[in-house]
PDB file of C-alpha atoms in Angstrom:
ATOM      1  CA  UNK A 198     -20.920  -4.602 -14.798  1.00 44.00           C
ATOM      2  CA  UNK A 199     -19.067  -6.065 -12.086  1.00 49.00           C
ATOM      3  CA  UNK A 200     -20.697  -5.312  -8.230  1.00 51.00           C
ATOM      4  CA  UNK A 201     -18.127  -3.519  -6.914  1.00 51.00           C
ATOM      5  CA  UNK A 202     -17.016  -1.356  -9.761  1.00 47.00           C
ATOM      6  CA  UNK A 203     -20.318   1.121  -9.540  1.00 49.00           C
ATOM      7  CA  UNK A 204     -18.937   1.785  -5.687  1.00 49.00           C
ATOM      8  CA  UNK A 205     -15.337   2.446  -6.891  1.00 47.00           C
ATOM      9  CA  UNK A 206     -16.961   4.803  -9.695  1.00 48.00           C
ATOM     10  CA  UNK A 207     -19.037   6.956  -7.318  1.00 44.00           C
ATOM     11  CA  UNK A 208     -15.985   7.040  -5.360  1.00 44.00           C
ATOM     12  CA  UNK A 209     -13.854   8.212  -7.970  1.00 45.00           C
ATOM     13  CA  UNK A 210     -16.741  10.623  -9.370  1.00 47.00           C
ATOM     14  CA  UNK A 211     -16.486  12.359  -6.348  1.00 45.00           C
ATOM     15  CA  UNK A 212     -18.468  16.148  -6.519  1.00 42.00           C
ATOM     16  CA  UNK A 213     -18.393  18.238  -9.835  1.00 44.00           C
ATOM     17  CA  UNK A 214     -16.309  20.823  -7.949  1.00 61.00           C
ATOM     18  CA  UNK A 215     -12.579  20.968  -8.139  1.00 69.00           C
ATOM     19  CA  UNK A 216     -11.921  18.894  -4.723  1.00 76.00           C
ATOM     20  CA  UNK A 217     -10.200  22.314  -3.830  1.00 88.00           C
ATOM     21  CA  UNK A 218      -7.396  22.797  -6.318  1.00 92.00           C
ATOM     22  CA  UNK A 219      -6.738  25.954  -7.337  1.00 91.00           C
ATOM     23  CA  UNK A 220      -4.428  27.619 -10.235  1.00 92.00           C
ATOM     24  CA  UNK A 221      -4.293  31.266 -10.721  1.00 92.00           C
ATOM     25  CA  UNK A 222      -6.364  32.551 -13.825  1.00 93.00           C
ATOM     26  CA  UNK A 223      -8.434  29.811 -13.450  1.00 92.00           C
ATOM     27  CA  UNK A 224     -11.836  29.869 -12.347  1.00 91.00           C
ATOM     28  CA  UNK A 225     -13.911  27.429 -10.578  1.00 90.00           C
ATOM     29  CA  UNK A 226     -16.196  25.729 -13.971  1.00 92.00           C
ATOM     30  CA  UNK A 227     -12.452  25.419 -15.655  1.00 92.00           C
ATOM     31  CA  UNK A 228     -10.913  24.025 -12.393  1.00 93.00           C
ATOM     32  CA  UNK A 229     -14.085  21.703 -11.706  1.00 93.00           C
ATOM     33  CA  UNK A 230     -13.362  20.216 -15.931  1.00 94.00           C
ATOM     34  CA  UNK A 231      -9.898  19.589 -15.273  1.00 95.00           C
ATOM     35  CA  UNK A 232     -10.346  17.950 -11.886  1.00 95.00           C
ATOM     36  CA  UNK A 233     -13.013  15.686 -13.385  1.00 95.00           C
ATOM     37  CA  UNK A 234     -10.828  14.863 -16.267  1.00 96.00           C
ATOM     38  CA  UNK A 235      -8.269  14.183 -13.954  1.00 96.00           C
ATOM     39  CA  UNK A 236     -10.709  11.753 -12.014  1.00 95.00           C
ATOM     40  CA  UNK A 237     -12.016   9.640 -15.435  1.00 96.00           C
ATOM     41  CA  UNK A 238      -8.373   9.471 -15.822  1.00 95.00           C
ATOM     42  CA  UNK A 239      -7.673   8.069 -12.317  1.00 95.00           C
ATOM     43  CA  UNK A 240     -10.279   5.626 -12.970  1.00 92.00           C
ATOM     44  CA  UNK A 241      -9.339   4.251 -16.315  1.00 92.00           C
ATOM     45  CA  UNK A 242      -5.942   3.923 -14.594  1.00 92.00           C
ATOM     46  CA  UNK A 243      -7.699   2.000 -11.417  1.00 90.00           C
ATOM     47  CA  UNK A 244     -10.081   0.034 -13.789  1.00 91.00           C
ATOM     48  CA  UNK A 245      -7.398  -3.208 -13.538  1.00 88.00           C
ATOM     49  CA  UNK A 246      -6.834  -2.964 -10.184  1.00 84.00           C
ATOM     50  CA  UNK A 247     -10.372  -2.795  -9.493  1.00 84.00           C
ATOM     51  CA  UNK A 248     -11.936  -5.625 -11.834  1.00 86.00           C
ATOM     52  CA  UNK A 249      -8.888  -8.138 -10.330  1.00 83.00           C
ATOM     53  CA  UNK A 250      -9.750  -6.987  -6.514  1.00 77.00           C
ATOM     54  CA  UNK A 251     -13.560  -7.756  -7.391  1.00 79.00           C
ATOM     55  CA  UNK A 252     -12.071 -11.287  -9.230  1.00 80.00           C
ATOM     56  CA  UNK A 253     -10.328 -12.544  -5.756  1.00 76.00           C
ATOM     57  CA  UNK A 254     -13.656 -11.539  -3.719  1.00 73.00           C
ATOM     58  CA  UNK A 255     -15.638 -13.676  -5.845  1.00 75.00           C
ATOM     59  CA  UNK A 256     -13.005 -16.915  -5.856  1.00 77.00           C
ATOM     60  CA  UNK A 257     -11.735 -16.294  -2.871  1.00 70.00           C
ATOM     61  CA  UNK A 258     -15.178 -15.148  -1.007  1.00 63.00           C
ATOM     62  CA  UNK A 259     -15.820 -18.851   1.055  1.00 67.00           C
ATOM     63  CA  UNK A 260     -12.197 -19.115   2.046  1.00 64.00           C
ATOM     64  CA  UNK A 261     -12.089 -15.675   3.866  1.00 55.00           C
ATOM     65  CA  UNK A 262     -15.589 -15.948   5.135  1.00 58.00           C
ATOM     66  CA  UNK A 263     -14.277 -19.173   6.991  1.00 62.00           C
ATOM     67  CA  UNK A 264     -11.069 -17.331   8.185  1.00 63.00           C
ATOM     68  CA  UNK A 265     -13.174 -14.105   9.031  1.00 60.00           C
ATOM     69  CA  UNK A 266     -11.229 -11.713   7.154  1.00 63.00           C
ATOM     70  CA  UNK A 267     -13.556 -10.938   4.101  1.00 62.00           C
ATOM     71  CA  UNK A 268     -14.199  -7.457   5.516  1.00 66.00           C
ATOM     72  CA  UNK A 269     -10.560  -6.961   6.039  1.00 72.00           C
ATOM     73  CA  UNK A 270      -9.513  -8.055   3.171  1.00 71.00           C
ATOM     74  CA  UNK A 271     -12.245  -6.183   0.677  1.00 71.00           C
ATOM     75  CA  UNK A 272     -11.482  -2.741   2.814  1.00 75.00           C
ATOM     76  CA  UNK A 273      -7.787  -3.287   2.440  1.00 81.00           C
ATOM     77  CA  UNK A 274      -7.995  -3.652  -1.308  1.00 79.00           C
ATOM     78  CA  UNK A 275     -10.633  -0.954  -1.829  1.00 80.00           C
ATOM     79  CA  UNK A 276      -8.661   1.196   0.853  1.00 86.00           C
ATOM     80  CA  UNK A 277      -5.571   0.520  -2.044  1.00 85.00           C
ATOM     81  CA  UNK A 278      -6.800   1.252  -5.103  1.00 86.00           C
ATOM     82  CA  UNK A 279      -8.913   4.571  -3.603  1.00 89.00           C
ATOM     83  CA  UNK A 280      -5.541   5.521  -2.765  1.00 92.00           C
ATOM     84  CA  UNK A 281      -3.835   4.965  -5.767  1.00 92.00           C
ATOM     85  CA  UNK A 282      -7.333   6.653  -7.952  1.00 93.00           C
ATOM     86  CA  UNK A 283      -6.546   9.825  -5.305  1.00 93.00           C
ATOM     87  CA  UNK A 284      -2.514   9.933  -6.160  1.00 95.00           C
ATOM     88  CA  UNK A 285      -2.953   9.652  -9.525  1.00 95.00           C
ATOM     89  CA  UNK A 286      -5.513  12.868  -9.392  1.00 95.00           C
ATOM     90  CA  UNK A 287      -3.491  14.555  -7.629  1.00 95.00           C
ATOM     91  CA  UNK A 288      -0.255  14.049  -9.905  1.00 96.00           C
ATOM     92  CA  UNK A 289      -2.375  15.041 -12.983  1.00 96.00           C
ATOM     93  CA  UNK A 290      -3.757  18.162 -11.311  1.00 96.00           C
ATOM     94  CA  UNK A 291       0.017  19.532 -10.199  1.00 96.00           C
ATOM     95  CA  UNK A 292       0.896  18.711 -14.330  1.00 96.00           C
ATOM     96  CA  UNK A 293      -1.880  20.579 -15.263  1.00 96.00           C
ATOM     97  CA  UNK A 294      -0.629  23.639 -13.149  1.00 95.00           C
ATOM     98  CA  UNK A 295      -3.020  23.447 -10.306  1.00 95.00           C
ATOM     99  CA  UNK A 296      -2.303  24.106  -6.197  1.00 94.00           C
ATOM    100  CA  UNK A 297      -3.314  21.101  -3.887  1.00 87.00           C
ATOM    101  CA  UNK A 298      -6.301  22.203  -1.438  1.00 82.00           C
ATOM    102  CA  UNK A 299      -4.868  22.847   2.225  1.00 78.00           C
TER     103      UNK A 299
END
């Protein structure tokens, strides 16, 4: 398995809880299952995104280290696709009925 993709899947594991969401008649072991079916989801989605991000570290790793931007590259990319993993939750939550956390 690729270095990087182990990070992205602990991020995208998150807790067992529900991150917060809430849907009435729903309690929290039902709202936890969804939420982490809504999270393997988000990271099947970011899978792509993730393996081609960890492809351009590898080839591109000597070129940024001379231009000093490998940190600012990698956290820009990770930064992306975390965000992406988190809409994509949070669209399959609302379709499965649930309230976003305040």
């Amino acid at each position: 398995m690729r270095a990087a993709w182990p990070g992205l899947a602990l991020l995208l594991a998150g807790c067992a809880a529900s991150g917060g969401w809430n849907k009435a008649g729903a309690d929290s072991a039902a709202a936890a299952r969804e939420y982490q079916d809504c999270r393997a989801t988000a990271e099947s989605a970011v899978k792509t995104d993730a393996d081609i991000d960890q492809d351009i570290r590898v080839t591109r790793h000597s070129d940024w280290q001379r231009a000093a931007g490998v940190r600012v590259e990698t956290q820009a990319m990770q930064e992306h696709t975390s965000g992406r993993a988190d809409a994509i939750v949070a669209a399959c939550m609302r379709a499965k009925g649930f309230a976003e956390p305040r």
